[in-house]
Structures are given as C-alpha cells and as structure tokens.
C-alpha cells in the first residue's frame, strides 16, 4: 500500500483524490493547505485522517511515503525539492518548474535521495489518448508523417487566480495548457525535439501572461509537429489531435467530444476505447507501480524537463522571431541513471 500526502487542496487535488479512491494499493493518509476550510473539506470528502497547515509539517509525517504537489506553478520547485529531501517520492503537477535550472535541481534531489520523481502530465493516461498511442505503436498505419495537437477553449479569465494570469509566476495559457499540447505531441511523435519556431502572445485578455501559442516543432526523427494552444474569450472548444501516417491517420480527443477514429479507405471510422474509472487513475497506477518495482516513471523528471525545454524555446522564438535550436541540438539526450524503464515509458 502506497501511503500518500496531498499538498495543496484546490480544485485539482480532488481529481487526484477521486483517482486514488479507485485504486486498492494507494491511500491518502495526510493533506496540507494553508487554509482551514479546504483542509477540512478535503479530509471530510476523502476520509483523510490527518491535516497539516503547511507542507513542512506534513513532511515530518513518517507514514507518508509519497507526496502529490498540487499548488501553483511557482511553488513546484521549492515544495518538490523539500519533499524529495525528506525522502518522499513525488508526483508534481505540470508544468514542472519555471526554469531548466529548477528542473535540474528537482531531478538531482530525486537522484540524491533515491526516490521517484514523476510529472503530472495527464495526456499519457486518458482513455482515448492511450488507444490512439496503441494504434500508432502497432505500426498498422505505417510511419508518422506529421501530427497536430489542439487545446482551444475559453480561458475563463474571471475565475483565474492572479498567479495563473502572470507569466512572472509561471502563468499564461502556454504554460498552463500549452504544456499539455507539447507533451502530447512529443509523446505521439516518439522523439526528442531539435528545433522550435513559435508565435506566442496575448490577444483576448488584459493580463500579464499570454493567452495563445502556436509552435512548429522539428523532431530528431524527422517528423514535424504543430502544437496549438488558444484560450480565447468566447468560442467553441477543440481538444483534437490528428496524426497522419503513410497508410492512414488517427484523430482523437481526450476531452469534450471524446473519441478515437482511424482514417483509411477514404473514410473515418470511430473505434472503441476503454476509460479508466477516473481521469488520473492510470497516472497514479503508473506512479505506484514505478515505486513498487523500482522503475523509471513514464513521465519522469527528465521527460518533464524536455517538455519544459520545448516550451521555453518556443517563448524565445516568439520574442526573437527566429527559430530556436534546443541545447541538445543534433545530439540525443541519454539516460544517465541506469534505471529499468516500464513498458509504457514516455520516450518511446
């Protein structure tokens, strides 16, 4: 049984709680939040035995083996490093951190303390997405030619807390939702990125962060991809991805009109897929398995860092107007830990 502490009890914490309730080998034993009301509500809802006013107190709880960090983007680095240094495994929400230096600090803390670090990139664990990846991995559609991923929806400015509207604090649509598109695209293409050309800005809202981003990503396996993330004022949502291969294509959406369709013989045919009991069930199942079997997580710290590298490069490209070559350039990043990887590992 993996005993978990949840740090930060806002809306996303309930998605984690709902998922953990569906698993027999994971339980929440502690929760922490600065405010008493969300502490009480969360503990009542999920029957959590202990509540703490801050993460420092929770990390002293010897029964807690793993921590979920579900607070604002600007707090991911500090709270994750504190938890790793306390000997706890960590599942931290996306985006991983506000700089590559912070990402490196988190990765090193996990390695130094011999604990697992997993980034909460949910796109790998949704029913339609997993089915689409299964189809691509089977090879039945042949090699990939290109892929496009969309996250287009109303930004919901009025309900956004200030830190999510400010790029200084890691907010804006590109970091909040574009991270999912870059992650999904990279996972589907199955390669590391080499170069990025992007345009990111603010069109629809008065805020200190962007509300749209479009990035062309050139991958090292020769596949070009496009990530589109737009949070407009009023419109209809589009969460679809389309992957074009030599022998057909796949369209799917993990949100909204949730579906998977294969394009062959001049027509699109929807195919069935299995849904997890809750949105984050498979994410938590994978995290628990990696701890139990000492595997590298599918969305490991190194994977999360690469996604952030693409996001940051896209921002630099937009500001400079130039294509940006990532630090790895024409070289491949390589595993340095010697860890065994799970069959559903993120790099493949």
Short mmCIF file of C-alpha atoms in Angstrom, two decimals:
data_model
loop_
_atom_site.label_atom_id
_atom_site.label_comp_id
_atom_site.label_asym_id
_atom_site.label_seq_id
_atom_site.Cartn_x
_atom_site.Cartn_y
_atom_site.Cartn_z
CA UNK A 1 0.00 0.00 0.00
CA UNK A 2 1.41 3.38 -1.07
CA UNK A 3 0.59 6.00 1.59
CA UNK A 4 0.21 9.48 0.11
CA UNK A 5 0.12 13.06 1.36
CA UNK A 6 -1.55 15.75 -0.78
CA UNK A 7 -0.05 19.26 -0.59
CA UNK A 8 -2.38 21.99 -1.89
CA UNK A 9 -6.12 21.35 -1.71
CA UNK A 10 -7.54 23.39 -4.57
CA UNK A 11 -9.67 22.05 -7.41
CA UNK A 12 -7.07 19.74 -9.00
CA UNK A 13 -6.47 17.96 -5.68
CA UNK A 14 -9.96 16.47 -5.97
CA UNK A 15 -9.04 14.89 -9.30
CA UNK A 16 -6.14 13.18 -7.54
CA UNK A 17 -8.39 12.16 -4.67
CA UNK A 18 -11.02 10.70 -6.99
CA UNK A 19 -8.36 8.66 -8.81
CA UNK A 20 -6.75 7.33 -5.65
CA UNK A 21 -10.17 6.16 -4.43
CA UNK A 22 -10.33 3.80 -7.44
CA UNK A 23 -7.07 2.04 -6.55
CA UNK A 24 -6.67 -0.66 -3.91
CA UNK A 25 -2.92 -0.15 -3.48
CA UNK A 26 -2.86 3.63 -2.84
CA UNK A 27 -4.39 5.62 0.01
CA UNK A 28 -4.32 9.24 1.21
CA UNK A 29 -3.15 9.43 4.82
CA UNK A 30 -2.44 13.17 5.12
CA UNK A 31 -3.22 16.51 3.49
CA UNK A 32 -1.84 20.04 3.82
CA UNK A 33 -3.10 23.51 2.97
CA UNK A 34 -2.55 26.96 4.45
CA UNK A 35 -6.32 27.47 4.76
CA UNK A 36 -8.50 25.58 7.22
CA UNK A 37 -11.65 25.43 5.07
CA UNK A 38 -10.15 23.46 2.16
CA UNK A 39 -8.27 21.24 4.65
CA UNK A 40 -11.50 20.31 6.39
CA UNK A 41 -13.47 19.86 3.17
CA UNK A 42 -10.84 17.63 1.57
CA UNK A 43 -10.36 15.47 4.67
CA UNK A 44 -14.12 15.03 5.07
CA UNK A 45 -14.58 14.15 1.39
CA UNK A 46 -11.80 11.53 1.24
CA UNK A 47 -11.75 10.44 4.90
CA UNK A 48 -8.16 11.61 5.39
CA UNK A 49 -7.04 11.05 8.99
CA UNK A 50 -4.53 13.90 9.35
CA UNK A 51 -4.40 17.50 8.13
CA UNK A 52 -1.50 19.96 8.37
CA UNK A 53 -1.29 23.75 7.95
CA UNK A 54 1.76 23.55 5.64
CA UNK A 55 3.92 21.12 3.71
CA UNK A 56 6.75 21.31 6.26
CA UNK A 57 4.58 19.70 8.92
CA UNK A 58 3.26 17.07 6.52
CA UNK A 59 6.79 16.05 5.50
CA UNK A 60 7.53 15.16 9.15
CA UNK A 61 4.78 12.52 9.00
CA UNK A 62 6.67 9.22 8.87
CA UNK A 63 3.68 7.33 7.50
CA UNK A 64 3.68 9.45 4.31
CA UNK A 65 5.72 7.68 1.64
CA UNK A 66 4.82 9.82 -1.38
CA UNK A 67 3.65 13.38 -1.87
CA UNK A 68 1.47 14.97 -4.56
CA UNK A 69 2.34 18.64 -5.09
CA UNK A 70 -0.81 20.32 -6.42
CA UNK A 71 -0.12 24.01 -5.80
CA UNK A 72 0.64 26.98 -8.08
CA UNK A 73 3.33 26.68 -10.75
CA UNK A 74 5.71 28.99 -8.89
CA UNK A 75 5.72 26.61 -5.88
CA UNK A 76 6.50 23.37 -7.71
CA UNK A 77 10.27 23.62 -7.42
CA UNK A 78 10.55 24.50 -3.75
CA UNK A 79 7.93 22.08 -2.45
CA UNK A 80 9.14 19.21 -4.65
CA UNK A 81 12.76 19.60 -3.56
CA UNK A 82 11.70 19.81 0.09
CA UNK A 83 9.68 16.60 -0.25
CA UNK A 84 12.44 14.75 -2.11
CA UNK A 85 14.97 15.80 0.51
CA UNK A 86 12.61 14.43 3.15
CA UNK A 87 12.86 11.04 1.43
CA UNK A 88 9.38 11.13 -0.13
CA UNK A 89 8.52 10.10 -3.67
CA UNK A 90 6.88 13.00 -5.54
CA UNK A 91 4.18 13.38 -8.18
CA UNK A 92 4.20 17.09 -9.05
CA UNK A 93 1.60 18.81 -11.20
CA UNK A 94 2.51 20.35 -14.55
CA UNK A 95 4.29 22.50 -15.62
CA UNK A 96 7.33 21.01 -13.93
CA UNK A 97 9.01 24.31 -12.92
CA UNK A 98 9.72 27.87 -14.05
CA UNK A 99 13.26 27.29 -15.39
CA UNK A 100 15.52 24.48 -16.56
CA UNK A 101 17.76 25.18 -13.57
CA UNK A 102 14.84 24.44 -11.26
CA UNK A 103 14.07 21.26 -13.23
CA UNK A 104 17.69 20.13 -12.87
CA UNK A 105 17.56 20.83 -9.13
CA UNK A 106 14.47 18.63 -8.79
CA UNK A 107 15.98 15.80 -10.83
CA UNK A 108 19.19 15.90 -8.80
CA UNK A 109 17.27 15.89 -5.50
CA UNK A 110 15.38 12.75 -6.57
CA UNK A 111 18.60 11.03 -7.60
CA UNK A 112 20.46 12.08 -4.47
CA UNK A 113 17.72 10.78 -2.18
CA UNK A 114 17.00 7.63 -4.25
CA UNK A 115 13.29 8.42 -4.64
CA UNK A 116 10.97 8.70 -7.64
CA UNK A 117 10.01 11.96 -9.33
CA UNK A 118 7.06 11.92 -11.73
CA UNK A 119 5.49 14.90 -13.52
CA UNK A 120 1.69 15.07 -13.69
CA UNK A 121 1.35 15.10 -17.48
CA UNK A 122 -2.10 13.60 -17.79
CA UNK A 123 -2.19 13.21 -21.58
CA UNK A 124 -0.39 9.85 -21.35
CA UNK A 125 -3.15 8.34 -19.22
CA UNK A 126 -6.51 9.29 -20.79
CA UNK A 127 -8.58 6.54 -22.41
CA UNK A 128 -8.76 7.94 -25.98
CA UNK A 129 -5.11 9.01 -25.90
CA UNK A 130 -3.89 5.60 -24.78
CA UNK A 131 -5.92 3.93 -27.53
CA UNK A 132 -4.52 6.29 -30.18
CA UNK A 133 -0.97 5.61 -28.98
CA UNK A 134 -1.67 1.87 -29.06
CA UNK A 135 -2.77 2.16 -32.70
CA UNK A 136 0.33 4.16 -33.65
CA UNK A 137 2.67 1.80 -31.79
CA UNK A 138 1.14 -1.22 -33.54
CA UNK A 139 2.57 0.01 -36.85
CA UNK A 140 -0.64 -0.74 -38.76
CA UNK A 141 -0.76 2.82 -40.12
CA UNK A 142 2.90 2.92 -41.05
CA UNK A 143 5.45 5.59 -40.11
CA UNK A 144 4.31 9.04 -38.96
CA UNK A 145 4.47 11.92 -41.40
CA UNK A 146 3.17 14.73 -39.19
CA UNK A 147 0.96 15.47 -36.16
CA UNK A 148 -1.13 18.41 -34.92
CA UNK A 149 -2.47 18.83 -31.38
CA UNK A 150 -5.09 21.39 -30.29
CA UNK A 151 -6.14 22.90 -26.98
CA UNK A 152 -8.59 25.64 -27.90
CA UNK A 153 -11.13 26.79 -25.32
CA UNK A 154 -12.41 29.73 -23.29
CA UNK A 155 -9.68 30.83 -20.87
CA UNK A 156 -12.12 31.66 -18.07
CA UNK A 157 -10.23 34.80 -17.09
CA UNK A 158 -12.60 35.87 -14.31
CA UNK A 159 -12.04 32.75 -12.21
CA UNK A 160 -8.26 32.59 -12.73
CA UNK A 161 -6.16 33.39 -9.69
CA UNK A 162 -3.59 36.16 -10.25
CA UNK A 163 -0.61 33.77 -10.45
CA UNK A 164 -2.20 31.94 -13.38
CA UNK A 165 -2.61 35.20 -15.31
CA UNK A 166 1.01 36.26 -14.76
CA UNK A 167 3.97 34.85 -16.70
CA UNK A 168 6.27 36.02 -13.88
CA UNK A 169 4.64 33.36 -11.70
CA UNK A 170 4.61 30.74 -14.46
CA UNK A 171 1.07 31.51 -15.63
CA UNK A 172 -0.49 32.21 -19.00
CA UNK A 173 -2.16 29.78 -21.38
CA UNK A 174 1.06 28.45 -22.91
CA UNK A 175 2.43 27.21 -19.56
CA UNK A 176 -0.97 26.16 -18.22
CA UNK A 177 -2.43 24.34 -21.24
CA UNK A 178 0.22 24.55 -23.96
CA UNK A 179 2.31 22.23 -21.79
CA UNK A 180 -0.29 19.51 -22.43
CA UNK A 181 -0.12 20.03 -26.20
CA UNK A 182 3.68 19.94 -26.31
CA UNK A 183 3.72 16.85 -24.09
CA UNK A 184 1.02 15.09 -26.10
CA UNK A 185 2.69 15.94 -29.40
CA UNK A 186 6.13 14.79 -28.26
CA UNK A 187 4.74 11.55 -26.83
CA UNK A 188 2.85 10.76 -30.03
CA UNK A 189 5.80 11.57 -32.30
CA UNK A 190 8.05 9.44 -30.08
CA UNK A 191 11.16 11.54 -30.45
CA UNK A 192 13.12 14.33 -28.83
CA UNK A 193 12.76 17.81 -30.26
CA UNK A 194 15.60 19.54 -32.10
CA UNK A 195 14.21 22.96 -33.14
CA UNK A 196 11.20 25.16 -32.44
CA UNK A 197 9.61 28.11 -34.28
CA UNK A 198 6.66 29.72 -32.50
CA UNK A 199 4.41 32.70 -32.02
CA UNK A 200 3.03 33.31 -28.51
CA UNK A 201 1.17 36.37 -27.28
CA UNK A 202 -1.90 37.98 -25.73
CA UNK A 203 -4.89 38.84 -27.91
CA UNK A 204 -8.08 38.22 -25.95
CA UNK A 205 -7.42 39.32 -22.36
CA UNK A 206 -5.81 42.09 -20.34
CA UNK A 207 -3.30 40.07 -18.34
CA UNK A 208 0.42 39.76 -17.68
CA UNK A 209 0.63 36.40 -19.42
CA UNK A 210 -0.11 35.03 -22.89
CA UNK A 211 -3.42 33.57 -24.00
CA UNK A 212 -2.34 31.86 -27.21
CA UNK A 213 0.60 29.95 -28.61
CA UNK A 214 1.32 28.14 -31.87
CA UNK A 215 4.56 26.19 -32.17
CA UNK A 216 6.13 24.27 -35.03
CA UNK A 217 8.37 21.58 -33.52
CA UNK A 218 11.00 19.81 -35.61
CA UNK A 219 11.78 16.41 -34.09
CA UNK A 220 15.01 14.46 -34.31
CA UNK A 221 13.32 11.53 -36.06
CA UNK A 222 12.41 13.84 -38.96
CA UNK A 223 8.73 14.27 -38.06
CA UNK A 224 7.40 17.85 -37.92
CA UNK A 225 4.61 18.63 -35.47
CA UNK A 226 2.41 21.57 -34.50
CA UNK A 227 1.10 22.42 -31.02
CA UNK A 228 -1.80 24.90 -30.91
CA UNK A 229 -2.93 26.34 -27.57
CA UNK A 230 -5.51 29.14 -27.56
CA UNK A 231 -7.54 30.47 -24.66
CA UNK A 232 -9.97 32.89 -26.20
CA UNK A 233 -12.79 34.97 -24.77
CA UNK A 234 -15.77 33.19 -26.29
CA UNK A 235 -15.80 30.27 -28.66
CA UNK A 236 -16.24 26.52 -29.03
CA UNK A 237 -13.67 24.04 -27.69
CA UNK A 238 -11.36 21.88 -29.76
CA UNK A 239 -9.17 19.32 -27.99
CA UNK A 240 -8.48 17.12 -31.01
CA UNK A 241 -5.24 15.66 -32.27
CA UNK A 242 -4.63 14.40 -35.78
CA UNK A 243 -1.73 12.17 -36.76
CA UNK A 244 -1.06 11.47 -40.43
CA UNK A 245 0.85 8.31 -41.33
CA UNK A 246 1.83 6.68 -44.60
CA UNK A 247 -1.08 4.18 -44.51
CA UNK A 248 -3.78 6.29 -42.88
CA UNK A 249 -4.39 8.56 -39.94
CA UNK A 250 -5.74 8.82 -36.41
CA UNK A 251 -7.96 11.53 -34.94
CA UNK A 252 -8.80 11.57 -31.26
CA UNK A 253 -9.87 13.76 -28.38
CA UNK A 254 -9.42 13.04 -24.68
CA UNK A 255 -11.80 15.86 -23.67
CA UNK A 256 -15.07 17.28 -24.95
CA UNK A 257 -16.21 15.02 -27.80
CA UNK A 258 -14.09 12.13 -26.58
CA UNK A 259 -13.38 9.72 -29.42
CA UNK A 260 -10.82 7.82 -31.46
CA UNK A 261 -11.16 7.49 -35.24
CA UNK A 262 -8.99 5.77 -37.85
CA UNK A 263 -8.86 7.20 -41.37
CA UNK A 264 -8.46 4.64 -44.13
CA UNK A 265 -10.15 3.85 -47.43
CA UNK A 266 -11.44 7.42 -47.85
CA UNK A 267 -13.43 7.40 -44.61
CA UNK A 268 -13.07 7.95 -40.87
CA UNK A 269 -14.26 5.15 -38.60
CA UNK A 270 -14.63 5.56 -34.85
CA UNK A 271 -13.18 2.75 -32.76
CA UNK A 272 -13.95 1.83 -29.12
CA UNK A 273 -11.61 2.61 -26.26
CA UNK A 274 -11.52 1.80 -22.56
CA UNK A 275 -11.93 4.56 -20.00
CA UNK A 276 -10.19 4.49 -16.62
CA UNK A 277 -12.56 4.80 -13.62
CA UNK A 278 -11.27 8.36 -13.01
CA UNK A 279 -9.22 10.79 -15.07
CA UNK A 280 -6.00 10.25 -13.13
CA UNK A 281 -6.41 6.55 -12.25
CA UNK A 282 -3.81 5.28 -14.72
CA UNK A 283 -1.42 8.09 -13.77
CA UNK A 284 -1.50 7.04 -10.12
CA UNK A 285 -1.37 3.35 -11.04
CA UNK A 286 1.81 4.00 -13.03
CA UNK A 287 3.34 6.06 -10.22
CA UNK A 288 2.64 3.36 -7.63
CA UNK A 289 3.99 0.66 -9.92
CA UNK A 290 7.23 2.55 -10.53
CA UNK A 291 7.79 2.87 -6.80
CA UNK A 292 6.91 -0.75 -6.08
CA UNK A 293 9.00 -2.22 -8.92
CA UNK A 294 11.78 0.43 -8.93
CA UNK A 295 11.10 1.58 -12.50
CA UNK A 296 11.73 4.93 -14.13
CA UNK A 297 8.36 6.76 -14.30
CA UNK A 298 6.85 7.19 -17.78
CA UNK A 299 6.69 10.97 -17.24
CA UNK A 300 9.95 11.19 -15.33
CA UNK A 301 11.85 14.29 -14.32
CA UNK A 302 14.00 14.03 -17.45
CA UNK A 303 10.91 13.78 -19.64
CA UNK A 304 9.28 16.72 -17.89
CA UNK A 305 12.45 18.77 -18.29
CA UNK A 306 12.49 18.17 -22.04
CA UNK A 307 8.88 19.32 -22.34
CA UNK A 308 9.79 22.50 -20.45
CA UNK A 309 12.81 22.99 -22.72
CA UNK A 310 10.47 22.98 -25.74
CA UNK A 311 8.05 25.39 -24.06
CA UNK A 312 10.82 27.83 -23.12
CA UNK A 313 12.39 27.59 -26.60
CA UNK A 314 9.01 28.44 -28.13
CA UNK A 315 8.84 31.58 -25.98
CA UNK A 316 12.34 32.61 -27.04
CA UNK A 317 11.45 32.03 -30.66
CA UNK A 318 8.35 34.19 -30.39
CA UNK A 319 10.30 37.04 -28.81
CA UNK A 320 13.23 36.88 -31.24
CA UNK A 321 11.25 35.99 -34.36
CA UNK A 322 13.83 33.27 -35.04
CA UNK A 323 13.87 29.50 -35.00
CA UNK A 324 15.47 28.21 -31.79
CA UNK A 325 17.68 25.14 -31.65
CA UNK A 326 17.40 23.32 -28.33
CA UNK A 327 20.52 22.86 -26.22
CA UNK A 328 20.83 19.24 -27.30
CA UNK A 329 20.94 20.34 -30.93
CA UNK A 330 21.64 17.36 -33.14
CA UNK A 331 22.70 15.25 -30.16
CA UNK A 332 20.33 12.93 -28.31
CA UNK A 333 19.72 13.25 -24.58
CA UNK A 334 20.57 9.93 -22.93
CA UNK A 335 19.56 8.17 -19.76
CA UNK A 336 22.19 8.56 -17.04
CA UNK A 337 20.68 6.64 -14.11
CA UNK A 338 20.70 3.06 -15.36
CA UNK A 339 17.11 2.63 -14.15
CA UNK A 340 14.88 -0.04 -15.63
CA UNK A 341 12.02 1.51 -17.62
CA UNK A 342 8.39 0.42 -17.74
CA UNK A 343 6.85 -0.89 -21.00
CA UNK A 344 4.79 2.31 -21.33
CA UNK A 345 7.78 4.59 -20.94
CA UNK A 346 7.39 8.17 -22.19
CA UNK A 347 10.37 8.35 -24.53
CA UNK A 348 9.05 5.66 -26.88
#
